[in-house]
PDB file of C-alpha atoms and ligand atoms in Angstrom:
ATOM      1  CA  MET A   1       1.784  37.780 -40.474  1.00 60.00           C
ATOM      2  CA  ALA A   2       1.057  39.645 -43.841  1.00 73.00           C
ATOM      3  CA  PHE A   3       1.489  44.418 -41.558  1.00 93.00           C
ATOM      4  CA  TYR A   4       0.333  45.021 -38.353  1.00 94.00           C
ATOM      5  CA  MET A   5      -2.117  48.937 -37.792  1.00 94.00           C
ATOM      6  CA  VAL A   6      -1.441  50.736 -34.684  1.00 94.00           C
ATOM      7  CA  GLU A   7      -4.013  52.133 -33.332  1.00 92.00           C
ATOM      8  CA  LYS A   8      -2.442  54.742 -31.140  1.00 90.00           C
ATOM      9  CA  HIS A   9      -5.043  55.732 -28.454  1.00 86.00           C
ATOM     10  CA  SER A  10      -2.407  58.196 -25.810  1.00 85.00           C
ATOM     11  CA  PRO A  11       1.050  58.377 -26.156  1.00 86.00           C
ATOM     12  CA  ALA A  12       1.337  55.990 -23.370  1.00 88.00           C
ATOM     13  CA  TYR A  13      -1.123  53.431 -24.409  1.00 89.00           C
ATOM     14  CA  SER A  14      -1.132  51.680 -28.922  1.00 91.00           C
ATOM     15  CA  VAL A  15      -3.006  48.138 -29.966  1.00 93.00           C
ATOM     16  CA  THR A  16      -1.258  46.660 -32.860  1.00 95.00           C
ATOM     17  CA  TRP A  17      -4.282  44.735 -34.721  1.00 95.00           C
ATOM     18  CA  GLY A  18      -1.477  42.090 -37.032  1.00 96.00           C
ATOM     19  CA  ILE A  19      -4.185  42.889 -40.740  1.00 96.00           C
ATOM     20  CA  LYS A  20      -4.831  40.148 -43.854  1.00 96.00           C
ATOM     21  CA  ASP A  21      -4.838  43.274 -46.549  1.00 95.00           C
ATOM     22  CA  ILE A  22      -5.951  47.123 -46.165  1.00 96.00           C
ATOM     23  CA  ILE A  23      -9.122  46.771 -48.584  1.00 97.00           C
ATOM     24  CA  TYR A  24      -9.725  50.705 -49.211  1.00 98.00           C
ATOM     25  CA  THR A  25      -8.523  53.862 -47.908  1.00 98.00           C
ATOM     26  CA  GLU A  26     -10.796  57.529 -48.065  1.00 98.00           C
ATOM     27  CA  LYS A  27     -10.030  61.245 -46.988  1.00 97.00           C
ATOM     28  CA  THR A  28     -13.415  62.413 -47.298  1.00 97.00           C
ATOM     29  CA  PRO A  29     -13.792  66.123 -45.931  1.00 95.00           C
ATOM     30  CA  TYR A  30     -15.079  65.135 -42.212  1.00 94.00           C
ATOM     31  CA  GLN A  31     -12.806  61.732 -41.853  1.00 94.00           C
ATOM     32  CA  LYS A  32     -10.348  59.173 -42.741  1.00 95.00           C
ATOM     33  CA  LEU A  33     -12.000  55.839 -43.691  1.00 97.00           C
ATOM     34  CA  SER A  34     -10.582  52.806 -44.227  1.00 97.00           C
ATOM     35  CA  ILE A  35     -11.101  49.505 -44.117  1.00 98.00           C
ATOM     36  CA  ILE A  36      -9.309  46.627 -43.132  1.00 98.00           C
ATOM     37  CA  GLU A  37      -9.258  43.189 -43.327  1.00 97.00           C
ATOM     38  CA  THR A  38      -7.952  42.354 -39.074  1.00 97.00           C
ATOM     39  CA  GLU A  39      -6.189  38.516 -38.757  1.00 96.00           C
ATOM     40  CA  GLU A  40      -8.348  38.116 -35.666  1.00 94.00           C
ATOM     41  CA  PHE A  41     -11.612  39.827 -36.153  1.00 97.00           C
ATOM     42  CA  GLY A  42     -11.531  39.388 -40.037  1.00 97.00           C
ATOM     43  CA  ARG A  43     -13.412  43.268 -42.335  1.00 98.00           C
ATOM     44  CA  ALA A  44     -13.274  46.089 -39.998  1.00 98.00           C
ATOM     45  CA  LEU A  45     -14.565  49.574 -40.123  1.00 98.00           C
ATOM     46  CA  VAL A  46     -11.742  52.202 -39.340  1.00 97.00           C
ATOM     47  CA  ILE A  47     -11.949  55.888 -38.870  1.00 95.00           C
ATOM     48  CA  ASP A  48      -9.063  58.445 -38.636  1.00 93.00           C
ATOM     49  CA  ASN A  49      -6.876  55.162 -37.182  1.00 92.00           C
ATOM     50  CA  ILE A  50      -9.246  54.175 -34.051  1.00 93.00           C
ATOM     51  CA  LEU A  51     -11.591  50.917 -35.262  1.00 96.00           C
ATOM     52  CA  GLN A  52     -14.880  50.735 -34.929  1.00 97.00           C
ATOM     53  CA  THR A  53     -16.408  47.640 -35.493  1.00 98.00           C
ATOM     54  CA  THR A  54     -15.283  44.242 -37.236  1.00 98.00           C
ATOM     55  CA  ILE A  55     -17.151  41.506 -38.934  1.00 98.00           C
ATOM     56  CA  ASN A  56     -16.403  39.160 -36.209  1.00 97.00           C
ATOM     57  CA  ASP A  57     -17.694  40.608 -32.768  1.00 97.00           C
ATOM     58  CA  GLU A  58     -19.597  43.807 -34.431  1.00 98.00           C
ATOM     59  CA  PHE A  59     -22.709  42.297 -32.306  1.00 98.00           C
ATOM     60  CA  TYR A  60     -21.759  42.456 -28.972  1.00 98.00           C
ATOM     61  CA  TYR A  61     -22.408  46.165 -29.696  1.00 98.00           C
ATOM     62  CA  HIS A  62     -24.707  46.567 -32.293  1.00 98.00           C
ATOM     63  CA  GLU A  63     -27.255  44.096 -29.749  1.00 98.00           C
ATOM     64  CA  MET A  64     -26.095  46.653 -26.795  1.00 98.00           C
ATOM     65  CA  ILE A  65     -27.358  50.237 -28.231  1.00 98.00           C
ATOM     66  CA  ALA A  66     -30.346  49.129 -29.999  1.00 98.00           C
ATOM     67  CA  HIS A  67     -31.737  46.309 -27.415  1.00 98.00           C
ATOM     68  CA  VAL A  68     -31.153  47.526 -23.996  1.00 98.00           C
ATOM     69  CA  PRO A  69     -32.922  51.373 -24.418  1.00 98.00           C
ATOM     70  CA  LEU A  70     -35.698  49.619 -27.367  1.00 98.00           C
ATOM     71  CA  PHE A  71     -36.252  46.990 -24.872  1.00 98.00           C
ATOM     72  CA  THR A  72     -36.412  49.446 -22.186  1.00 98.00           C
ATOM     73  CA  HIS A  73     -39.327  51.765 -23.490  1.00 98.00           C
ATOM     74  CA  ALA A  74     -42.837  50.375 -23.657  1.00 98.00           C
ATOM     75  CA  ASN A  75     -43.330  50.807 -27.736  1.00 98.00           C
ATOM     76  CA  PRO A  76     -40.897  52.948 -29.585  1.00 98.00           C
ATOM     77  CA  ARG A  77     -42.738  53.280 -32.401  1.00 98.00           C
ATOM     78  CA  ARG A  78     -39.981  56.357 -33.853  1.00 98.00           C
ATOM     79  CA  VAL A  79     -36.443  56.292 -33.779  1.00 98.00           C
ATOM     80  CA  LEU A  80     -33.031  58.494 -33.678  1.00 98.00           C
ATOM     81  CA  ILE A  81     -29.861  57.418 -34.400  1.00 98.00           C
ATOM     82  CA  ILE A  82     -27.306  59.459 -35.144  1.00 98.00           C
ATOM     83  CA  GLY A  83     -23.874  57.962 -36.865  1.00 97.00           C
ATOM     84  CA  GLY A  84     -24.123  54.465 -37.054  1.00 98.00           C
ATOM     85  CA  GLY A  85     -23.791  54.922 -41.120  1.00 98.00           C
ATOM     86  CA  ASP A  86     -21.943  50.980 -41.311  1.00 98.00           C
ATOM     87  CA  GLY A  87     -25.597  49.664 -41.115  1.00 98.00           C
ATOM     88  CA  GLY A  88     -24.681  47.633 -37.827  1.00 98.00           C
ATOM     89  CA  THR A  89     -26.803  49.714 -35.289  1.00 98.00           C
ATOM     90  CA  ALA A  90     -30.438  49.661 -37.521  1.00 98.00           C
ATOM     91  CA  ARG A  91     -29.739  46.009 -38.770  1.00 98.00           C
ATOM     92  CA  GLU A  92     -30.806  46.320 -35.150  1.00 98.00           C
ATOM     93  CA  VAL A  93     -33.429  48.212 -34.790  1.00 98.00           C
ATOM     94  CA  LEU A  94     -34.997  46.788 -37.611  1.00 98.00           C
ATOM     95  CA  LYS A  95     -35.363  43.625 -35.238  1.00 98.00           C
ATOM     96  CA  HIS A  96     -38.227  45.458 -33.544  1.00 98.00           C
ATOM     97  CA  ARG A  97     -41.243  44.839 -35.363  1.00 96.00           C
ATOM     98  CA  GLY A  98     -43.315  48.001 -33.963  1.00 97.00           C
ATOM     99  CA  VAL A  99     -41.063  50.539 -35.123  1.00 98.00           C
ATOM    100  CA  GLU A 100     -42.003  51.829 -37.804  1.00 98.00           C
ATOM    101  CA  GLN A 101     -39.499  55.037 -38.708  1.00 98.00           C
ATOM    102  CA  ILE A 102     -35.640  55.102 -38.558  1.00 98.00           C
ATOM    103  CA  ASP A 103     -34.278  58.359 -39.081  1.00 98.00           C
ATOM    104  CA  LEU A 104     -30.270  58.342 -39.300  1.00 98.00           C
ATOM    105  CA  VAL A 105     -28.649  61.166 -39.930  1.00 98.00           C
ATOM    106  CA  ASP A 106     -25.525  61.019 -40.690  1.00 97.00           C
ATOM    107  CA  ILE A 107     -22.290  63.551 -41.932  1.00 96.00           C
ATOM    108  CA  ASP A 108     -20.661  61.375 -43.744  1.00 97.00           C
ATOM    109  CA  GLU A 109     -22.313  60.433 -46.448  1.00 98.00           C
ATOM    110  CA  ARG A 110     -18.595  58.149 -47.702  1.00 98.00           C
ATOM    111  CA  VAL A 111     -18.807  56.025 -44.503  1.00 98.00           C
ATOM    112  CA  ILE A 112     -22.356  54.725 -45.646  1.00 98.00           C
ATOM    113  CA  ALA A 113     -21.739  54.700 -49.064  1.00 98.00           C
ATOM    114  CA  VAL A 114     -18.494  52.409 -48.603  1.00 98.00           C
ATOM    115  CA  CYS A 115     -20.132  50.588 -45.739  1.00 98.00           C
ATOM    116  CA  LYS A 116     -22.981  49.608 -48.698  1.00 98.00           C
ATOM    117  CA  LYS A 117     -19.808  48.595 -50.819  1.00 98.00           C
ATOM    118  CA  PHE A 118     -17.492  46.198 -47.900  1.00 98.00           C
ATOM    119  CA  LEU A 119     -19.517  45.413 -45.310  1.00 98.00           C
ATOM    120  CA  PRO A 120     -22.830  44.406 -46.808  1.00 98.00           C
ATOM    121  CA  GLU A 121     -23.288  42.095 -43.177  1.00 98.00           C
ATOM    122  CA  LEU A 122     -24.601  46.000 -41.969  1.00 98.00           C
ATOM    123  CA  SER A 123     -25.283  48.427 -43.753  1.00 98.00           C
ATOM    124  CA  CYS A 124     -28.490  45.322 -44.877  1.00 97.00           C
ATOM    125  CA  SER A 125     -30.547  47.628 -43.465  1.00 97.00           C
ATOM    126  CA  PHE A 126     -30.770  50.341 -46.071  1.00 98.00           C
ATOM    127  CA  ASP A 127     -32.353  48.759 -47.894  1.00 96.00           C
ATOM    128  CA  ASN A 128     -34.762  48.690 -46.001  1.00 98.00           C
ATOM    129  CA  PRO A 129     -38.184  51.328 -46.579  1.00 98.00           C
ATOM    130  CA  LYS A 130     -38.369  51.684 -43.011  1.00 98.00           C
ATOM    131  CA  VAL A 131     -34.507  53.714 -42.679  1.00 98.00           C
ATOM    132  CA  ASN A 132     -35.122  57.454 -43.270  1.00 98.00           C
ATOM    133  CA  LEU A 133     -31.152  58.292 -44.719  1.00 98.00           C
ATOM    134  CA  ILE A 134     -30.484  61.710 -43.244  1.00 98.00           C
ATOM    135  CA  ILE A 135     -26.627  63.840 -44.458  1.00 98.00           C
ATOM    136  CA  THR A 136     -25.969  65.875 -42.331  1.00 97.00           C
ATOM    137  CA  ASP A 137     -24.861  67.486 -39.042  1.00 96.00           C
ATOM    138  CA  GLY A 138     -26.460  65.585 -35.817  1.00 97.00           C
ATOM    139  CA  VAL A 139     -26.290  68.362 -33.425  1.00 96.00           C
ATOM    140  CA  LYS A 140     -27.788  71.209 -35.394  1.00 97.00           C
ATOM    141  CA  TYR A 141     -30.615  67.800 -36.947  1.00 98.00           C
ATOM    142  CA  VAL A 142     -31.636  67.600 -33.158  1.00 98.00           C
ATOM    143  CA  GLN A 143     -31.508  70.627 -31.947  1.00 97.00           C
ATOM    144  CA  SER A 144     -34.092  71.337 -35.045  1.00 98.00           C
ATOM    145  CA  GLN A 145     -36.477  68.928 -33.610  1.00 97.00           C
ATOM    146  CA  LYS A 146     -38.740  68.853 -30.790  1.00 97.00           C
ATOM    147  CA  ASN A 147     -40.755  66.281 -29.355  1.00 95.00           C
ATOM    148  CA  LYS A 148     -40.624  63.803 -32.084  1.00 97.00           C
ATOM    149  CA  TYR A 149     -38.799  60.326 -31.165  1.00 98.00           C
ATOM    150  CA  ASP A 150     -39.835  57.332 -28.823  1.00 98.00           C
ATOM    151  CA  VAL A 151     -35.735  56.317 -28.795  1.00 98.00           C
ATOM    152  CA  VAL A 152     -32.013  58.204 -29.938  1.00 98.00           C
ATOM    153  CA  ILE A 153     -29.018  56.663 -30.349  1.00 98.00           C
ATOM    154  CA  ILE A 154     -26.011  57.695 -30.262  1.00 98.00           C
ATOM    155  CA  ASP A 155     -23.892  55.348 -32.469  1.00 98.00           C
ATOM    156  CA  SER A 156     -20.910  57.722 -33.027  1.00 96.00           C
ATOM    157  CA  THR A 157     -17.831  57.002 -33.517  1.00 93.00           C
ATOM    158  CA  ASP A 158     -15.153  58.756 -29.918  1.00 89.00           C
ATOM    159  CA  PRO A 159     -15.128  62.289 -28.038  1.00 82.00           C
ATOM    160  CA  GLU A 160     -11.587  62.959 -28.707  1.00 74.00           C
ATOM    161  CA  PRO A 161      -9.717  62.941 -30.817  1.00 66.00           C
ATOM    162  CA  VAL A 162     -10.927  66.821 -31.891  1.00 66.00           C
ATOM    163  CA  GLY A 163     -13.015  65.209 -34.625  1.00 72.00           C
ATOM    164  CA  PRO A 164     -16.229  65.279 -35.725  1.00 76.00           C
ATOM    165  CA  ALA A 165     -18.509  63.788 -33.377  1.00 85.00           C
ATOM    166  CA  VAL A 166     -16.442  66.188 -30.528  1.00 87.00           C
ATOM    167  CA  GLU A 167     -20.622  68.184 -30.395  1.00 89.00           C
ATOM    168  CA  LEU A 168     -22.107  64.662 -29.603  1.00 92.00           C
ATOM    169  CA  TYR A 169     -20.943  64.203 -25.645  1.00 91.00           C
ATOM    170  CA  SER A 170     -21.626  68.481 -24.974  1.00 92.00           C
ATOM    171  CA  SER A 171     -25.299  69.161 -22.547  1.00 94.00           C
ATOM    172  CA  ASN A 172     -25.569  71.323 -25.276  1.00 96.00           C
ATOM    173  CA  PHE A 173     -26.524  68.401 -26.689  1.00 96.00           C
ATOM    174  CA  TYR A 174     -28.282  66.143 -24.627  1.00 97.00           C
ATOM    175  CA  GLN A 175     -31.151  69.607 -24.561  1.00 97.00           C
ATOM    176  CA  SER A 176     -31.487  69.055 -27.916  1.00 98.00           C
ATOM    177  CA  VAL A 177     -32.421  65.338 -27.532  1.00 98.00           C
ATOM    178  CA  TYR A 178     -33.888  65.782 -24.531  1.00 98.00           C
ATOM    179  CA  ARG A 179     -35.932  68.331 -26.298  1.00 98.00           C
ATOM    180  CA  CYS A 180     -36.393  66.076 -29.606  1.00 98.00           C
ATOM    181  CA  LEU A 181     -37.884  63.481 -27.744  1.00 98.00           C
ATOM    182  CA  LYS A 182     -40.911  62.107 -26.563  1.00 98.00           C
ATOM    183  CA  ASP A 183     -42.776  62.819 -22.920  1.00 98.00           C
ATOM    184  CA  ASP A 184     -41.938  59.549 -22.222  1.00 98.00           C
ATOM    185  CA  GLY A 185     -39.187  58.743 -24.313  1.00 98.00           C
ATOM    186  CA  LEU A 186     -34.984  57.699 -23.714  1.00 98.00           C
ATOM    187  CA  PHE A 187     -32.399  57.688 -25.027  1.00 98.00           C
ATOM    188  CA  VAL A 188     -27.994  55.589 -25.038  1.00 98.00           C
ATOM    189  CA  ALA A 189     -25.222  57.010 -25.583  1.00 97.00           C
ATOM    190  CA  HIS A 190     -21.259  55.150 -26.167  1.00 96.00           C
ATOM    191  CA  THR A 191     -19.300  56.779 -23.525  1.00 95.00           C
ATOM    192  CA  ASP A 192     -15.917  54.688 -23.913  1.00 92.00           C
ATOM    193  CA  SER A 193     -14.467  52.655 -21.284  1.00 91.00           C
ATOM    194  CA  PRO A 194     -13.723  53.800 -17.286  1.00 92.00           C
ATOM    195  CA  CYS A 195     -10.628  51.774 -17.763  1.00 90.00           C
ATOM    196  CA  PHE A 196      -8.078  53.834 -18.638  1.00 88.00           C
ATOM    197  CA  SER A 197      -6.562  57.450 -16.868  1.00 84.00           C
ATOM    198  CA  PHE A 198      -7.218  59.454 -20.258  1.00 81.00           C
ATOM    199  CA  SER A 199     -11.488  58.049 -20.884  1.00 84.00           C
ATOM    200  CA  LYS A 200     -12.561  57.980 -17.422  1.00 87.00           C
ATOM    201  CA  HIS A 201     -13.175  61.449 -17.619  1.00 86.00           C
ATOM    202  CA  PHE A 202     -15.198  61.287 -19.956  1.00 88.00           C
ATOM    203  CA  PHE A 203     -17.571  58.620 -18.344  1.00 92.00           C
ATOM    204  CA  ARG A 204     -17.532  60.214 -15.512  1.00 93.00           C
ATOM    205  CA  GLY A 205     -18.011  63.731 -17.410  1.00 92.00           C
ATOM    206  CA  PHE A 206     -20.971  62.091 -19.631  1.00 94.00           C
ATOM    207  CA  TRP A 207     -23.190  60.887 -16.761  1.00 96.00           C
ATOM    208  CA  HIS A 208     -23.538  63.846 -15.176  1.00 96.00           C
ATOM    209  CA  ARG A 209     -24.001  65.534 -18.225  1.00 96.00           C
ATOM    210  CA  ILE A 210     -26.868  63.708 -19.618  1.00 97.00           C
ATOM    211  CA  ASN A 211     -28.236  63.367 -15.276  1.00 97.00           C
ATOM    212  CA  ALA A 212     -27.945  67.055 -15.381  1.00 97.00           C
ATOM    213  CA  TYR A 213     -31.378  67.038 -18.087  1.00 97.00           C
ATOM    214  CA  PHE A 214     -32.669  63.526 -16.763  1.00 98.00           C
ATOM    215  CA  PRO A 215     -34.632  62.371 -13.950  1.00 98.00           C
ATOM    216  CA  LEU A 216     -33.176  58.556 -15.240  1.00 98.00           C
ATOM    217  CA  THR A 217     -29.203  58.555 -15.866  1.00 98.00           C
ATOM    218  CA  LYS A 218     -28.255  55.088 -16.095  1.00 98.00           C
ATOM    219  CA  ALA A 219     -25.061  53.109 -17.094  1.00 98.00           C
ATOM    220  CA  TYR A 220     -24.037  49.770 -18.354  1.00 98.00           C
ATOM    221  CA  ILE A 221     -21.093  48.732 -19.187  1.00 97.00           C
ATOM    222  CA  ILE A 222     -20.765  45.053 -21.756  1.00 97.00           C
ATOM    223  CA  CYS A 223     -17.206  43.733 -23.380  1.00 96.00           C
ATOM    224  CA  VAL A 224     -16.697  44.248 -26.418  1.00 96.00           C
ATOM    225  CA  PRO A 225     -13.322  42.688 -27.556  1.00 94.00           C
ATOM    226  CA  SER A 226     -12.313  44.294 -30.887  1.00 95.00           C
ATOM    227  CA  TYR A 227     -13.068  48.052 -28.347  1.00 94.00           C
ATOM    228  CA  ILE A 228      -9.730  49.271 -26.721  1.00 83.00           C
ATOM    229  CA  SER A 229      -9.070  47.302 -22.859  1.00 76.00           C
ATOM    230  CA  GLY A 230     -12.571  44.966 -24.431  1.00 84.00           C
ATOM    231  CA  TYR A 231     -14.995  46.925 -21.544  1.00 92.00           C
ATOM    232  CA  TRP A 232     -17.401  49.476 -22.498  1.00 95.00           C
ATOM    233  CA  SER A 233     -19.811  52.059 -21.353  1.00 96.00           C
ATOM    234  CA  PHE A 234     -22.858  53.177 -22.484  1.00 98.00           C
ATOM    235  CA  THR A 235     -25.059  55.811 -20.390  1.00 98.00           C
ATOM    236  CA  ILE A 236     -28.420  55.892 -20.733  1.00 98.00           C
ATOM    237  CA  GLY A 237     -30.462  58.576 -20.091  1.00 98.00           C
ATOM    238  CA  SER A 238     -34.506  58.437 -19.773  1.00 98.00           C
ATOM    239  CA  LYS A 239     -37.607  60.654 -19.128  1.00 98.00           C
ATOM    240  CA  ARG A 240     -40.282  57.518 -17.502  1.00 98.00           C
ATOM    241  CA  TYR A 241     -38.913  54.377 -18.354  1.00 98.00           C
ATOM    242  CA  ASP A 242     -35.676  52.729 -15.877  1.00 98.00           C
ATOM    243  CA  PRO A 243     -33.893  50.661 -18.065  1.00 98.00           C
ATOM    244  CA  LEU A 244     -34.001  48.338 -14.047  1.00 97.00           C
ATOM    245  CA  GLN A 245     -37.402  47.652 -14.078  1.00 97.00           C
ATOM    246  CA  ASP A 246     -39.930  48.091 -16.724  1.00 98.00           C
ATOM    247  CA  TYR A 247     -38.249  46.164 -19.945  1.00 97.00           C
ATOM    248  CA  ARG A 248     -40.046  44.215 -21.342  1.00 97.00           C
ATOM    249  CA  GLN A 249     -38.705  40.149 -22.353  1.00 96.00           C
ATOM    250  CA  ASP A 250     -38.588  39.249 -25.773  1.00 93.00           C
ATOM    251  CA  SER A 251     -37.574  35.792 -25.920  1.00 89.00           C
ATOM    252  CA  SER A 252     -38.986  34.867 -29.676  1.00 94.00           C
ATOM    253  CA  MET A 253     -36.175  37.974 -31.069  1.00 97.00           C
ATOM    254  CA  LYS A 254     -32.961  36.235 -32.859  1.00 97.00           C
ATOM    255  CA  THR A 255     -29.927  37.837 -30.897  1.00 98.00           C
ATOM    256  CA  ARG A 256     -25.971  36.272 -30.467  1.00 98.00           C
ATOM    257  CA  PHE A 257     -25.691  38.300 -28.003  1.00 98.00           C
ATOM    258  CA  TYR A 258     -28.800  40.343 -26.059  1.00 98.00           C
ATOM    259  CA  THR A 259     -30.150  37.766 -23.808  1.00 97.00           C
ATOM    260  CA  SER A 260     -33.169  39.384 -21.232  1.00 97.00           C
ATOM    261  CA  GLU A 261     -30.456  38.073 -18.127  1.00 97.00           C
ATOM    262  CA  LEU A 262     -28.054  40.415 -19.895  1.00 97.00           C
ATOM    263  CA  HIS A 263     -29.825  43.256 -20.170  1.00 98.00           C
ATOM    264  CA  LYS A 264     -30.001  43.147 -16.340  1.00 97.00           C
ATOM    265  CA  ALA A 265     -26.866  42.578 -15.615  1.00 98.00           C
ATOM    266  CA  CYS A 266     -25.763  45.055 -17.964  1.00 98.00           C
ATOM    267  CA  PHE A 267     -26.015  47.645 -15.194  1.00 98.00           C
ATOM    268  CA  VAL A 268     -24.601  45.826 -12.278  1.00 98.00           C
ATOM    269  CA  LEU A 269     -21.700  47.934 -12.113  1.00 97.00           C
ATOM    270  CA  PRO A 270     -18.509  47.492  -9.693  1.00 96.00           C
ATOM    271  CA  ARG A 271     -17.821  50.192  -7.010  1.00 96.00           C
ATOM    272  CA  PHE A 272     -14.433  51.487  -8.663  1.00 94.00           C
ATOM    273  CA  VAL A 273     -17.071  52.228 -12.197  1.00 95.00           C
ATOM    274  CA  GLN A 274     -19.938  53.525  -8.543  1.00 95.00           C
ATOM    275  CA  GLU A 275     -17.780  55.401  -7.520  1.00 95.00           C
ATOM    276  CA  LEU A 276     -15.593  56.985 -10.581  1.00 94.00           C
ATOM    277  CA  ILE A 277     -20.109  58.470 -11.204  1.00 95.00           C
ATOM    278  CA  THR A 278     -20.389  59.498  -7.435  1.00 92.00           C
ATOM    279  CA  GLU A 279     -16.820  61.110  -6.567  1.00 83.00           C
ATOM    280  CA  LYS A 280     -17.045  64.609  -5.167  1.00 64.00           C
ATOM    281  CA  THR A 281     -14.808  66.108  -8.429  1.00 55.00           C
ATOM    282  CA  LYS A 282     -15.317  68.297 -10.662  1.00 49.00           C
ATOM    283  CA  GLU A 283     -15.696  67.096 -15.036  1.00 48.00           C
TER     284      GLU A 283
HETATM  285  N1  AG3 B   1     -18.626  53.243 -32.758  1.00 84.26           N
HETATM  286  C1  AG3 B   1     -18.085  53.304 -31.636  1.00 84.26           C
HETATM  287  C2  AG3 B   1     -16.413  53.177 -31.847  1.00 84.26           C
HETATM  288  C3  AG3 B   1     -15.780  53.323 -30.453  1.00 84.26           C
HETATM  289  C4  AG3 B   1     -14.771  52.828 -30.748  1.00 84.26           C
HETATM  290  N2  AG3 B   1     -13.622  53.716 -30.351  1.00 84.26           N
HETATM  291  C5  AG3 B   1     -12.715  52.707 -29.275  1.00 84.26           C
HETATM  292  N3  AG3 B   1     -11.921  51.601 -30.181  1.00 84.26           N
HETATM  293  N4  AG3 B   1     -11.617  53.862 -29.123  1.00 84.26           N
HETATM  294  C6  AG3 B   1     -18.650  52.129 -33.750  1.00 84.26           C
HETATM  295  C7  AG3 B   1     -20.061  52.373 -34.503  1.00 84.26           C
HETATM  296  C8  AG3 B   1     -20.394  51.391 -35.269  1.00 84.26           C
HETATM  297  N5  AG3 B   1     -21.491  51.426 -35.882  1.00 84.26           N
END
């Protein structure tokens, strides 16, 4: 093995990646971007030393952040992606033929440029005319939109440590997301791992912040091998459609991870996760 990258999540927990090569690295006005070649999962995007996605397991995350909300909505036509500068989520959203426009808002145009060059398997979606790129702050953008989107997908970096994404997990932001959705709209955010002392309060806190505005709040969990603990949560806030009752089935769509059965199954939460949501202690 040539060398290693240590991904540090807390003073007590790090992951060590055997890597073949550092392909590219750049400090942008917002964050540090790198493309590395890992031994285990192939090329990967790393932002501020946290691994964001790898060529070998990106489909677990991108399919599940896109298809669960999109199949829950009866007829999604206008979709907003906040973050998602690698293009993987947009690629999956485009599989829904009824989608007419995807507005993708990323604060950092360098993420898009670098992924276009080094991760074409994901960034291929930017060639599609339905994808409208907007380079601006997602928080401000969402504040300025009202009653416009069927589905909003928050595909950002983590809430910690302090970085450009922190505001995307705030109560105010969830309120703006509510307002920018149509009357039957819904949104999804990835909401960290419920397993670690440093991350489980994020998961719990986001659920309650979302639930303060949305009549329906539902968390789901999948395994993403390259993310910490392998166990990664998403939370849906929905104005009308219930992801468990109202989802559409379509066996003709080509996916590698998502199935209709899995759509239903991923909402079945272990007892400790249910208790994490319902326990009485404050956020
Ligand atoms: N966004 C979620 C990255 C989460 C990784 N966090 C971690 N391993 N602690 C990824 C962007 C992919 N489109």
